[in-house]
mmCIF file of C-alpha atoms and ligand atoms in Angstrom:
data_model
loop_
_atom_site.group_PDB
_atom_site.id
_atom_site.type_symbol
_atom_site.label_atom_id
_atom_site.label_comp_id
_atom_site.label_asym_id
_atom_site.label_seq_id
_atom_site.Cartn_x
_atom_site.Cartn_y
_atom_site.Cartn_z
ATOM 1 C CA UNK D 1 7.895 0.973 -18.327
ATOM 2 C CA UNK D 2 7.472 0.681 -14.470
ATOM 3 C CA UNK D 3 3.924 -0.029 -12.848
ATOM 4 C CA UNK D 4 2.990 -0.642 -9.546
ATOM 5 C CA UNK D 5 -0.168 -2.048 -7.271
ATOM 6 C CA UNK D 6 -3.839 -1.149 -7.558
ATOM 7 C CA UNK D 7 -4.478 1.493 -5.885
ATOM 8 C CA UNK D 8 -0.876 2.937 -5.155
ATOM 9 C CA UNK D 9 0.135 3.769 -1.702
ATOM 10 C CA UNK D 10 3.120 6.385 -1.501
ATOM 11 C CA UNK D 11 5.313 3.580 -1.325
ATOM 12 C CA UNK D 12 3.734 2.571 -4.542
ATOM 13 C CA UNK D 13 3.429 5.391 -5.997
ATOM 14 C CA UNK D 14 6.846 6.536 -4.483
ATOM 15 C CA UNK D 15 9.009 4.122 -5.734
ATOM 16 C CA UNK D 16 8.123 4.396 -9.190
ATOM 17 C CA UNK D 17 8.432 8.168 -9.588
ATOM 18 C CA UNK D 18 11.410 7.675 -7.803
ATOM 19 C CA UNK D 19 13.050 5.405 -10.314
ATOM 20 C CA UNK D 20 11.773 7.052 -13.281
ATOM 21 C CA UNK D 21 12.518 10.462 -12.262
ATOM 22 C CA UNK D 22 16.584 8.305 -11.644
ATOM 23 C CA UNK D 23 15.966 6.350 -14.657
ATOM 24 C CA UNK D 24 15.405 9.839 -16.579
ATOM 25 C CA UNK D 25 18.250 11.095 -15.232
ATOM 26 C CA UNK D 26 20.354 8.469 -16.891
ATOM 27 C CA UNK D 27 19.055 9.020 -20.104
ATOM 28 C CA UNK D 28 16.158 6.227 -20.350
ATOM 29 C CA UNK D 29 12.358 6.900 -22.244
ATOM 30 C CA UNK D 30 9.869 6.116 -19.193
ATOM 31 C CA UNK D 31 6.486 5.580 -19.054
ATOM 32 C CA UNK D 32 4.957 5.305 -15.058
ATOM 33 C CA UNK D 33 1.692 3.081 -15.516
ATOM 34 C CA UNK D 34 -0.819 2.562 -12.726
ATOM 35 C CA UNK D 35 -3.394 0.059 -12.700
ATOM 36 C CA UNK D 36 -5.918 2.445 -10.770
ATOM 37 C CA UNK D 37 -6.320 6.249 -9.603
ATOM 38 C CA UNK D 38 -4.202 6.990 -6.549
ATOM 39 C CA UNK D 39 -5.148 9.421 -3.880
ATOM 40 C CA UNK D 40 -4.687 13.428 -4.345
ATOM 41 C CA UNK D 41 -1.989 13.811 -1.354
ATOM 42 C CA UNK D 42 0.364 12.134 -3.698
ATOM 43 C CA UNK D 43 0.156 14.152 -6.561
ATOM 44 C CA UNK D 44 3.178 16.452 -5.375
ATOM 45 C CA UNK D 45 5.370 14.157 -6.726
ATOM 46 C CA UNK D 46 7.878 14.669 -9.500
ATOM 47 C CA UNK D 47 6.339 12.733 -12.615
ATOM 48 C CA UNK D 48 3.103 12.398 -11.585
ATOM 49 C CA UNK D 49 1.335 14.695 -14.315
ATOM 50 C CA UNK D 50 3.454 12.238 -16.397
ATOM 51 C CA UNK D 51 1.625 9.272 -15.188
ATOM 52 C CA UNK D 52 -0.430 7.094 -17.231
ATOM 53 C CA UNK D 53 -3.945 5.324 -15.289
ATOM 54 C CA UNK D 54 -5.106 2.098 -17.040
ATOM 55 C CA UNK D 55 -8.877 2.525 -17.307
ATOM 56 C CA UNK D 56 -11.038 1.855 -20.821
ATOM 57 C CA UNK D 57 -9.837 4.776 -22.457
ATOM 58 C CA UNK D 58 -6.275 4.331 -21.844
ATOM 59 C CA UNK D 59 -6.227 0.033 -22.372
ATOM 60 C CA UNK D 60 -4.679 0.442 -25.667
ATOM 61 C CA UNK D 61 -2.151 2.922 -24.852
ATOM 62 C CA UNK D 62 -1.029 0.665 -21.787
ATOM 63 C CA UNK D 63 -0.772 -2.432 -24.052
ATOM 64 C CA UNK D 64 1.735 -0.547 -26.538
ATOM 65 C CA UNK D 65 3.976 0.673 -24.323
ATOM 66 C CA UNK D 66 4.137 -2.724 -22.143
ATOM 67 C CA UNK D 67 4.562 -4.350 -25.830
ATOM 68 C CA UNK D 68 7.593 -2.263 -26.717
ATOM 69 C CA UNK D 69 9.589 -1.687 -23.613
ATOM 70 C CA UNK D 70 12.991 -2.914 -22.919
ATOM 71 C CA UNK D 71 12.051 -3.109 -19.442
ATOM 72 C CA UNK D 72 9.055 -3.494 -17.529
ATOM 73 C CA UNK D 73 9.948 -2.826 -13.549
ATOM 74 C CA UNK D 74 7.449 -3.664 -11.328
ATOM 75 C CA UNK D 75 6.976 -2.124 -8.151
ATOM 76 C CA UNK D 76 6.471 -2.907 -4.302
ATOM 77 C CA UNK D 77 3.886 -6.005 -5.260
ATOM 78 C CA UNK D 78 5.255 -10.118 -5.378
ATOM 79 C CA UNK D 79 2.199 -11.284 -7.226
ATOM 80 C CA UNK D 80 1.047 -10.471 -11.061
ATOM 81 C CA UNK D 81 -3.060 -10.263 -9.623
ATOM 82 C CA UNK D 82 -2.048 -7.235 -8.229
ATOM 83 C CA UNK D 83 -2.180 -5.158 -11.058
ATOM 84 C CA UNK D 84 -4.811 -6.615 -12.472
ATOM 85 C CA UNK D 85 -5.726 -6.401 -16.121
ATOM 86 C CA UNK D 86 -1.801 -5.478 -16.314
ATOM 87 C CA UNK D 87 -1.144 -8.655 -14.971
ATOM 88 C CA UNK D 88 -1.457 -10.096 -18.407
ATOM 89 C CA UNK D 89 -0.239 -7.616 -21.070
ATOM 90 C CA UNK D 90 3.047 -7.307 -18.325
ATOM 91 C CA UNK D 91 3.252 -11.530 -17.925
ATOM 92 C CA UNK D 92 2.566 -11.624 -21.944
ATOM 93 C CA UNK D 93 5.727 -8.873 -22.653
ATOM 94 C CA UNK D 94 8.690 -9.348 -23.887
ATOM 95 C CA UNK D 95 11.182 -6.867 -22.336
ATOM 96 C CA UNK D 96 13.477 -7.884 -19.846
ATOM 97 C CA UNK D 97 10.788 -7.714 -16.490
ATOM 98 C CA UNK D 98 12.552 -6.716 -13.014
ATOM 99 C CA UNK D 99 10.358 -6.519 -9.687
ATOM 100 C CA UNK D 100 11.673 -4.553 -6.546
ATOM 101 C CA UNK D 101 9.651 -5.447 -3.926
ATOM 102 C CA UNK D 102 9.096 -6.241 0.198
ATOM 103 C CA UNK D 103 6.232 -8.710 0.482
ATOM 104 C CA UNK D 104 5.880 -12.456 1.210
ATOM 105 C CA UNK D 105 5.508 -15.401 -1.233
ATOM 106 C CA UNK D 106 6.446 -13.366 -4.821
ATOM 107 C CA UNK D 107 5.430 -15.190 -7.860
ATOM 108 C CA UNK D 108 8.241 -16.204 -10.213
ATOM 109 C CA UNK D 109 7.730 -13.727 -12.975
ATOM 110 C CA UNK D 110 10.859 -11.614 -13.494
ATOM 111 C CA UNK D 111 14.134 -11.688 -14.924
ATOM 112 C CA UNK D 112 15.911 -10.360 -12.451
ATOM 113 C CA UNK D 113 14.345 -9.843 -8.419
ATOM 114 C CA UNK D 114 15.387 -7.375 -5.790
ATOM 115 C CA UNK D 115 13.302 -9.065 -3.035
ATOM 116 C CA UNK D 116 13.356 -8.500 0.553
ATOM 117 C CA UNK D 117 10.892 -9.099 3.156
ATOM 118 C CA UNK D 118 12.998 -7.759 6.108
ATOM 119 C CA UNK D 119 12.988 -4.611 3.754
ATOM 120 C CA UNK D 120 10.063 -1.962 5.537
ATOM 121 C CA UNK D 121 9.580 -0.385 2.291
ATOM 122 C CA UNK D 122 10.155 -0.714 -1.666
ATOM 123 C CA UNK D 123 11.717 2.788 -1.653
ATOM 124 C CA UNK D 124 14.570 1.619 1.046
ATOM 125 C CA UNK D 125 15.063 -1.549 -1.802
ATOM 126 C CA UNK D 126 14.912 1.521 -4.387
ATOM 127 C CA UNK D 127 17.135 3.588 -2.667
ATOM 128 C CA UNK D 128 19.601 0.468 -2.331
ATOM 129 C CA UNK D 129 19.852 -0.408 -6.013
ATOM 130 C CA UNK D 130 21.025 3.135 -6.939
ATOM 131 C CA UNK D 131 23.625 3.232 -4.455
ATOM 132 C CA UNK D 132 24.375 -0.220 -5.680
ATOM 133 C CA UNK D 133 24.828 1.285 -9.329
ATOM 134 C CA UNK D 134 27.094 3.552 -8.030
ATOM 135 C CA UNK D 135 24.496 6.494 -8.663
ATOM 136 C CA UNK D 136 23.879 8.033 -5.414
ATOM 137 C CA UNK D 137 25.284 11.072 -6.730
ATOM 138 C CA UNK D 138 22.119 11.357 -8.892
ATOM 139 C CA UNK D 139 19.922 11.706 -5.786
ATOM 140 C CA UNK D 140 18.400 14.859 -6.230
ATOM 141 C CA UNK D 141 15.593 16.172 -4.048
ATOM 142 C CA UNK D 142 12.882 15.180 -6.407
ATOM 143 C CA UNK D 143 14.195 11.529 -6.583
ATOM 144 C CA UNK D 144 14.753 11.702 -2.371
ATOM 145 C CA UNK D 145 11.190 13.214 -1.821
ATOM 146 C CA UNK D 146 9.663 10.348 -3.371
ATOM 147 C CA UNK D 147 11.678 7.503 -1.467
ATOM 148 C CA UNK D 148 11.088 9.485 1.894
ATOM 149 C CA UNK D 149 7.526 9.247 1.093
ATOM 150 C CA UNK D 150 7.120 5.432 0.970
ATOM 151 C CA UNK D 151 9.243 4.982 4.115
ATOM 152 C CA UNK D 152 7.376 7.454 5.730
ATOM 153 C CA UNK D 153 4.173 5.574 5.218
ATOM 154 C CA UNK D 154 5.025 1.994 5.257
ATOM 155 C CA UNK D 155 6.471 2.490 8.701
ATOM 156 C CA UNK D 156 3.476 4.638 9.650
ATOM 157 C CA UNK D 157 5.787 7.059 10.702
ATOM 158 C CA UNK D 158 8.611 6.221 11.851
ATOM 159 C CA UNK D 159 6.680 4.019 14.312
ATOM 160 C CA UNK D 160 5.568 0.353 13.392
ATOM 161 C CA UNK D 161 8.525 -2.434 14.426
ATOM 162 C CA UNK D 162 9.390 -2.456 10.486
ATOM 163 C CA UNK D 163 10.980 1.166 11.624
ATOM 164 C CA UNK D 164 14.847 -0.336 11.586
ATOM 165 C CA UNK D 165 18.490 1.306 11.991
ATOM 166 C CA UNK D 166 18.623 1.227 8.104
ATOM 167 C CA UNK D 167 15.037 2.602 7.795
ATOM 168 C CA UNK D 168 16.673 5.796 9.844
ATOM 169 C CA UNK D 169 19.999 5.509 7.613
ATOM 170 C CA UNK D 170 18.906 5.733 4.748
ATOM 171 C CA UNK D 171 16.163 8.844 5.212
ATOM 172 C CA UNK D 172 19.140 10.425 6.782
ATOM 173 C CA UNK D 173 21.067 9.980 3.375
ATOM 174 C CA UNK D 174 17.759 11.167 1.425
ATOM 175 C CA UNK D 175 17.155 14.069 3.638
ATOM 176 C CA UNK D 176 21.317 15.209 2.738
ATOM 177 C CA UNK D 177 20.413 14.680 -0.644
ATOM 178 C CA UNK D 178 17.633 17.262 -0.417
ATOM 179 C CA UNK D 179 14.604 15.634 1.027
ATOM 180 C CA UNK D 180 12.194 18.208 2.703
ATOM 181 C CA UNK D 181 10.843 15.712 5.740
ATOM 182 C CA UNK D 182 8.544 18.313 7.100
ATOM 183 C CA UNK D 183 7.353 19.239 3.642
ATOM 184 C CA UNK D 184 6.747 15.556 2.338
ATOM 185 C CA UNK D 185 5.353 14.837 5.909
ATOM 186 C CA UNK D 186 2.408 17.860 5.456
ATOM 187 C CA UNK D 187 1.484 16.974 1.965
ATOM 188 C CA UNK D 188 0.653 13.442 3.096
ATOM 189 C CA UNK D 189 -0.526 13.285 6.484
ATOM 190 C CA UNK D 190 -1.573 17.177 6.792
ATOM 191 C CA UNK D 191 -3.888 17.717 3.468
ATOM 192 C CA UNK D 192 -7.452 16.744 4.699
ATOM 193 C CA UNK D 193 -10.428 17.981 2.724
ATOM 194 C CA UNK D 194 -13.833 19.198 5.200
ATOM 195 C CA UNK D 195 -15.243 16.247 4.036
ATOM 196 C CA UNK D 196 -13.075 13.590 5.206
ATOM 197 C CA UNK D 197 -12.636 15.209 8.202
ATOM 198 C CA UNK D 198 -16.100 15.161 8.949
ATOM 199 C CA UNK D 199 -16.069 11.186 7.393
ATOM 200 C CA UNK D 200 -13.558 10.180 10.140
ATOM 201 C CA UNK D 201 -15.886 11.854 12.984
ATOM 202 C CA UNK D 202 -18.681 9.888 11.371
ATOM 203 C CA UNK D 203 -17.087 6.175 11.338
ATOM 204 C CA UNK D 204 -15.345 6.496 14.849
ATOM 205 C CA UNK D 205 -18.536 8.231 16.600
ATOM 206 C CA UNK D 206 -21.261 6.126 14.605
ATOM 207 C CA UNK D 207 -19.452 3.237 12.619
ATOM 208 C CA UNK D 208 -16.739 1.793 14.386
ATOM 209 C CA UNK D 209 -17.616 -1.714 16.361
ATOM 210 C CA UNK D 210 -15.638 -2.828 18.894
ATOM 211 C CA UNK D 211 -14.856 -6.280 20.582
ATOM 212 C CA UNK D 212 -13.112 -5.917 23.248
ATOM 213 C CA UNK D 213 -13.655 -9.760 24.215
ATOM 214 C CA UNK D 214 -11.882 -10.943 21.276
ATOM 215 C CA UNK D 215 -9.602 -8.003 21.229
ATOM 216 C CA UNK D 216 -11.169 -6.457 17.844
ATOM 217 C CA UNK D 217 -12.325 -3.988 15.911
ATOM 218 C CA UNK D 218 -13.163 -2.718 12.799
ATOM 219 C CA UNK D 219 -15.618 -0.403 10.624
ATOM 220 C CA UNK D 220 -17.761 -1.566 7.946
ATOM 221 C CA UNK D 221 -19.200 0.929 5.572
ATOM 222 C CA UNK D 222 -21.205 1.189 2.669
ATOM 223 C CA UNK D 223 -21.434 2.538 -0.259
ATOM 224 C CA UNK D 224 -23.880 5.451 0.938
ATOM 225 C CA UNK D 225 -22.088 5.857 4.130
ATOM 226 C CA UNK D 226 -18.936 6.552 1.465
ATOM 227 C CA UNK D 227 -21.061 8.053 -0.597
ATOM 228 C CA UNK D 228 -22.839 10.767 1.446
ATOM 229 C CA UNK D 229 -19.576 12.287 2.686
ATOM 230 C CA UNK D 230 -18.609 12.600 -1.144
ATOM 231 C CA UNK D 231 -15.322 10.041 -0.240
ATOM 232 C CA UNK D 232 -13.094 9.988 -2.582
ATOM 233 C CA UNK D 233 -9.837 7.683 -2.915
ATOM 234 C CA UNK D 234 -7.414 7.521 -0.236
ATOM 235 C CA UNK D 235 -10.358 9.096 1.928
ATOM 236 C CA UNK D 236 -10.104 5.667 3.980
ATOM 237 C CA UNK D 237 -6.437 5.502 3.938
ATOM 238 C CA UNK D 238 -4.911 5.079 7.609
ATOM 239 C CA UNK D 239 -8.708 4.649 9.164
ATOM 240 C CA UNK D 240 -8.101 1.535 9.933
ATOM 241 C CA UNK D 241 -5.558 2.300 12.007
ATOM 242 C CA UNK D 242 -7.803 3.683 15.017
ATOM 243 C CA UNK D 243 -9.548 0.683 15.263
ATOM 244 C CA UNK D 244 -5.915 -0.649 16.024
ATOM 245 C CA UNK D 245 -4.648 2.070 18.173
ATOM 246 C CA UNK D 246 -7.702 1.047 20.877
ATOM 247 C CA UNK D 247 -6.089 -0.229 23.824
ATOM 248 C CA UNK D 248 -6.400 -3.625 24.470
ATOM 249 C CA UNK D 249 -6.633 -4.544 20.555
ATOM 250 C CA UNK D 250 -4.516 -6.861 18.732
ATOM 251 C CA UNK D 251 -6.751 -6.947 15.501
ATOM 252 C CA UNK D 252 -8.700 -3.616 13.473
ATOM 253 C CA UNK D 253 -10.498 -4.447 10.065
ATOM 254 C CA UNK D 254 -11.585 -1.558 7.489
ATOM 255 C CA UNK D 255 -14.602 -3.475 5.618
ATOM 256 C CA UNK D 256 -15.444 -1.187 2.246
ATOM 257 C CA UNK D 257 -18.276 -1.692 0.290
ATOM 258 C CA UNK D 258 -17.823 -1.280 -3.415
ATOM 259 C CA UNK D 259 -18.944 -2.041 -6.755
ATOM 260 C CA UNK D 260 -17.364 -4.703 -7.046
ATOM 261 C CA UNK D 261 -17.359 -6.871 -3.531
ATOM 262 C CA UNK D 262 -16.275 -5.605 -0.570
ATOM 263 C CA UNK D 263 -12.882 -4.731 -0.020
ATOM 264 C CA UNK D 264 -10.985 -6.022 2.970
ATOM 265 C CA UNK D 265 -8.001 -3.955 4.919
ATOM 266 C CA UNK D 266 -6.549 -5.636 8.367
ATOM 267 C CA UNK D 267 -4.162 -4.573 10.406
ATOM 268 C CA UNK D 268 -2.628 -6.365 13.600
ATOM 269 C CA UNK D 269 -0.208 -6.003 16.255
ATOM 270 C CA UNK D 270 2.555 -8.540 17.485
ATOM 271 C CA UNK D 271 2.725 -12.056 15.854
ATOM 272 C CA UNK D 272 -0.594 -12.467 14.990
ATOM 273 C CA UNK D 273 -0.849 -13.336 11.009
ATOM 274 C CA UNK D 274 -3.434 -10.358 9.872
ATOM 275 C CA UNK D 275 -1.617 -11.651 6.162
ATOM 276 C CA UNK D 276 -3.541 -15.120 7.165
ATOM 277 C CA UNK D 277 -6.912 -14.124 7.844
ATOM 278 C CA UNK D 278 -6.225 -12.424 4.198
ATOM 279 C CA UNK D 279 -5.336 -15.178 2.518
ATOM 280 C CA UNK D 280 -7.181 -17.756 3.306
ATOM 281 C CA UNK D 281 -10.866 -15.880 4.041
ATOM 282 C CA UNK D 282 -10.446 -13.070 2.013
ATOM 283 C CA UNK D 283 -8.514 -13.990 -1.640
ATOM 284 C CA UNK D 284 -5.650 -11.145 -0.253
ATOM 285 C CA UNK D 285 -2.420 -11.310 0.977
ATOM 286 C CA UNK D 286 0.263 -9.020 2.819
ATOM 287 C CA UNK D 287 2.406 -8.770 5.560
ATOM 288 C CA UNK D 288 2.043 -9.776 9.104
ATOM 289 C CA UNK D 289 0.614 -6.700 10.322
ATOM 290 C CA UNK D 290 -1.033 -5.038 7.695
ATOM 291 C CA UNK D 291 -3.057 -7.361 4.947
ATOM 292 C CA UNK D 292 -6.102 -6.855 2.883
ATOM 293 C CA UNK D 293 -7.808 -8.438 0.464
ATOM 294 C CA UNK D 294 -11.575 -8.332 -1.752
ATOM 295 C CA UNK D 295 -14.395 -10.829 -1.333
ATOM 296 C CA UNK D 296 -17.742 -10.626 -3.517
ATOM 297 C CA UNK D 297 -19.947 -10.616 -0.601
ATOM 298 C CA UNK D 298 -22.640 -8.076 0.701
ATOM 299 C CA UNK D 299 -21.123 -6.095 3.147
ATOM 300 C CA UNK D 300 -23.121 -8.202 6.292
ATOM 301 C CA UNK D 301 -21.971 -11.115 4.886
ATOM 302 C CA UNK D 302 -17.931 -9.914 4.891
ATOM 303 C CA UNK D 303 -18.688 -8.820 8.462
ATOM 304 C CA UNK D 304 -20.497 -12.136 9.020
ATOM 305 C CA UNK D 305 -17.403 -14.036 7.799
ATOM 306 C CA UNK D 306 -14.567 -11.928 9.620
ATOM 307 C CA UNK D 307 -16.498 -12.587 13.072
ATOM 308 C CA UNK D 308 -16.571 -16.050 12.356
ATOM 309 C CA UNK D 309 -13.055 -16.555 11.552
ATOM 310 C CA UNK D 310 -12.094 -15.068 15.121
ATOM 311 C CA UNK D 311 -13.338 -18.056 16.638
ATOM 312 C CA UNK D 312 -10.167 -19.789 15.841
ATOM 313 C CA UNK D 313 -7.778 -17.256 16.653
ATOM 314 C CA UNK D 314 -9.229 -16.779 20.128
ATOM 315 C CA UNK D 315 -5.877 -17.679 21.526
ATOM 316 C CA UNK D 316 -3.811 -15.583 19.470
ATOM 317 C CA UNK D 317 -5.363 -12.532 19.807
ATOM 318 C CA UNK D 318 -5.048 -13.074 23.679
ATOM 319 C CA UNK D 319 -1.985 -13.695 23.802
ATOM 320 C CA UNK D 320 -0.653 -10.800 21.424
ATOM 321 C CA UNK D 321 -1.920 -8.349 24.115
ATOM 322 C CA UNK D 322 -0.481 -10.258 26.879
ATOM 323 C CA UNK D 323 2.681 -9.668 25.089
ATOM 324 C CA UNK D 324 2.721 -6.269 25.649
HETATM 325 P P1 5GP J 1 -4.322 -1.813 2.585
HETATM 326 O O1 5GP J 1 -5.094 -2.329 3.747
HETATM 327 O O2 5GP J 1 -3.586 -0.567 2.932
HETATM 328 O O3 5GP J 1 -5.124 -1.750 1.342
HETATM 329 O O4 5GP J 1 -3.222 -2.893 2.289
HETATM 330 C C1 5GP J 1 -2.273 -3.265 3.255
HETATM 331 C C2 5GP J 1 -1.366 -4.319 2.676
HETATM 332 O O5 5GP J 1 -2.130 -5.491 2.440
HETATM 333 C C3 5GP J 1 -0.775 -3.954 1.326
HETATM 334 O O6 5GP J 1 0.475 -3.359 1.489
HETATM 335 C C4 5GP J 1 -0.665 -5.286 0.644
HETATM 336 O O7 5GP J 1 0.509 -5.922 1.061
HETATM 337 C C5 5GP J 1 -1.800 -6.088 1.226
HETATM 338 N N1 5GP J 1 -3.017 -6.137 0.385
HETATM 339 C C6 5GP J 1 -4.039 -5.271 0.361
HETATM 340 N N2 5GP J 1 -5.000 -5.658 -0.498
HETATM 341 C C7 5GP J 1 -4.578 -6.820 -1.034
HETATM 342 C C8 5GP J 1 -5.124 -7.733 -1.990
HETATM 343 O O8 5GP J 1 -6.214 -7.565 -2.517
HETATM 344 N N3 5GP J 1 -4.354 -8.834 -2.299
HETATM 345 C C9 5GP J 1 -3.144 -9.055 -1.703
HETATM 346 N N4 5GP J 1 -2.452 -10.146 -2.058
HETATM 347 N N5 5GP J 1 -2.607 -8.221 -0.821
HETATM 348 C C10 5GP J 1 -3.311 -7.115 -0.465
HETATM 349 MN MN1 MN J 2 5.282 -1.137 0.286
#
């Protein structure tokens, strides 16, 4: 059984087609679960029709196959809350439990850990342990399409700092083993419905708040902003990321108002600790530069509480744009 984090990213999602489609290969039974629906631009994947979502329906079916497998692999997440009614049927199991993963403070839960926070995504860990079993030869283009994804996005690109000589290494290796770059590159960033094209005019024309004093800015929308241009998961995804690219801004927030609370991306430049604000304001986590989190709040009252925090970090968020 592998799973992964709420809400898969393609590094998510990436990584554990990626070793099941390897793990297949070598002759193993595997089930993919997902605690939550993932966005359409990753359903090109190899496996992913195979892919079982947790939801009421499918609770049962989850809890049998985490109950019988030999190993449970967990995927690009340090901390059992992240896959959340998982959490317990995986911490409960008793198959030999592995996590792969690239973010800070993991909780001690598996058997055996492939951990590294230098790493920029799950897939380079991913793509690591197979050469470290000796399997490379087994990288075929489905298996290298999926790895390229997650390294693609976690380093937005090729671009954030995370973007290291091993980063371009090793999609050099997946691209000889068949990886179509400009292919996997089109089905993620190029496959934009009407509507959320029309969505992203909306938040940065009518949404989008900037700061320019305390070097922020962010977008906070509601459920009927969502709502009226029909958004639908991953719709969001990477939004945040124009409040960052403003010049002069070391901090962007993405506040989303859901059913349940209001869910919290952040994403920062530099040193400053975007995984801080996370933690301690928002019950999230993450790396430096990218966090997020959930807080049951109204959506003012998130906002209220983000603008607040600033206050502290006045110096910070200075000084990170001074850097540059
Ligand atoms: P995103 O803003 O894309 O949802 O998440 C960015 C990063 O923040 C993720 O890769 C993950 O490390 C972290 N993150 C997002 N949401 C949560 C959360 O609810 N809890 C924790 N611990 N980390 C989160
Ligand atoms: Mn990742």
């Amino acid at each position: 059984m592998i799973t992964t984090h709420v809400k898969p990213d393609a590094d998510a999602l990436g990584s554990s087609l990626g070793m099941a489609n390897y793990l297949i290969k070598k002759g193993h039974e595997v089930q993919v679960i997902t605690p939550s629906e993932y966005p359409a631009f990753l359903h090109w994947m190899k496996g992913n029709d195979g892919v079982l979502v947790y939801g009421e329906d499918t609770e049962q079916q989850c809890q049998e196959i985490i109950d019988q497998a030999d190993i449970l692999i967990t995927l690009d997440f340090s901390r059992l809350s992240r896959i959340n009614q998982l959490g317990d049927m995986v911490k409960e199991a008793s198959g030999f439990k592995v996590n792969i993963d690239h973010h800070l403070d993991p909780e001690d839960f598996a058997d055996f850990r492939l951990w590294n926070t230098g790493a920029a995504a799950t897939c380079e860990l991913c793509y690591e342990l197979i050469l470290a079993l000796g399997d490379e030869a087994l990288i075929d283009k489905d298996i290298a399409e999926c790895l390229y994804a997650g390294i693609m996005t976690d380093t937005g690109g090729f671009r954030h700092p995370n973007t290291t000589q091993n980063v371009h290494e090793v999609v050099a290796k997946l691209i000889s083993h068949g990886a179509d770059n400009s292919r996997v590159s089109k089905e993620v960033y190029d496959n934009n419905s009407i509507n959320r094209l029309r969505f992203l005019g909306y938040a940065l024309s009518q949404n989008l708040q900037v700061l320019p004093e305390e070097r922020v800015a962010f977008f906070a929308l509601s459920t009927d902003e969502l709502q009226q241009y029909s958004s639908k998961t991953g719709d969001t995804e990477g939004l945040v990321n124009y409040a960052l690219s403003i010049e002069g801004i070391t901090l962007a927030g993405l506040f989303k108002q859901s059913s349940d609370g209001v869910k919290v991306s952040l994403r920062s430049i530099g040193k400053f600790p975007a995984n801080e604000i996370a933690a301690k304001y928002f019950n999230g986590g993450g790396h430096r530069n990218a966090a997020g989190g959930r807080i049951d709040l109204t959506l003012e009252e998130a906002v209220a509480r983000f603008k607040s925090v600033l206050v502290a970090y006045k110096d910070q968020l200075e000084e990170e744009h001074r850097k540059l």
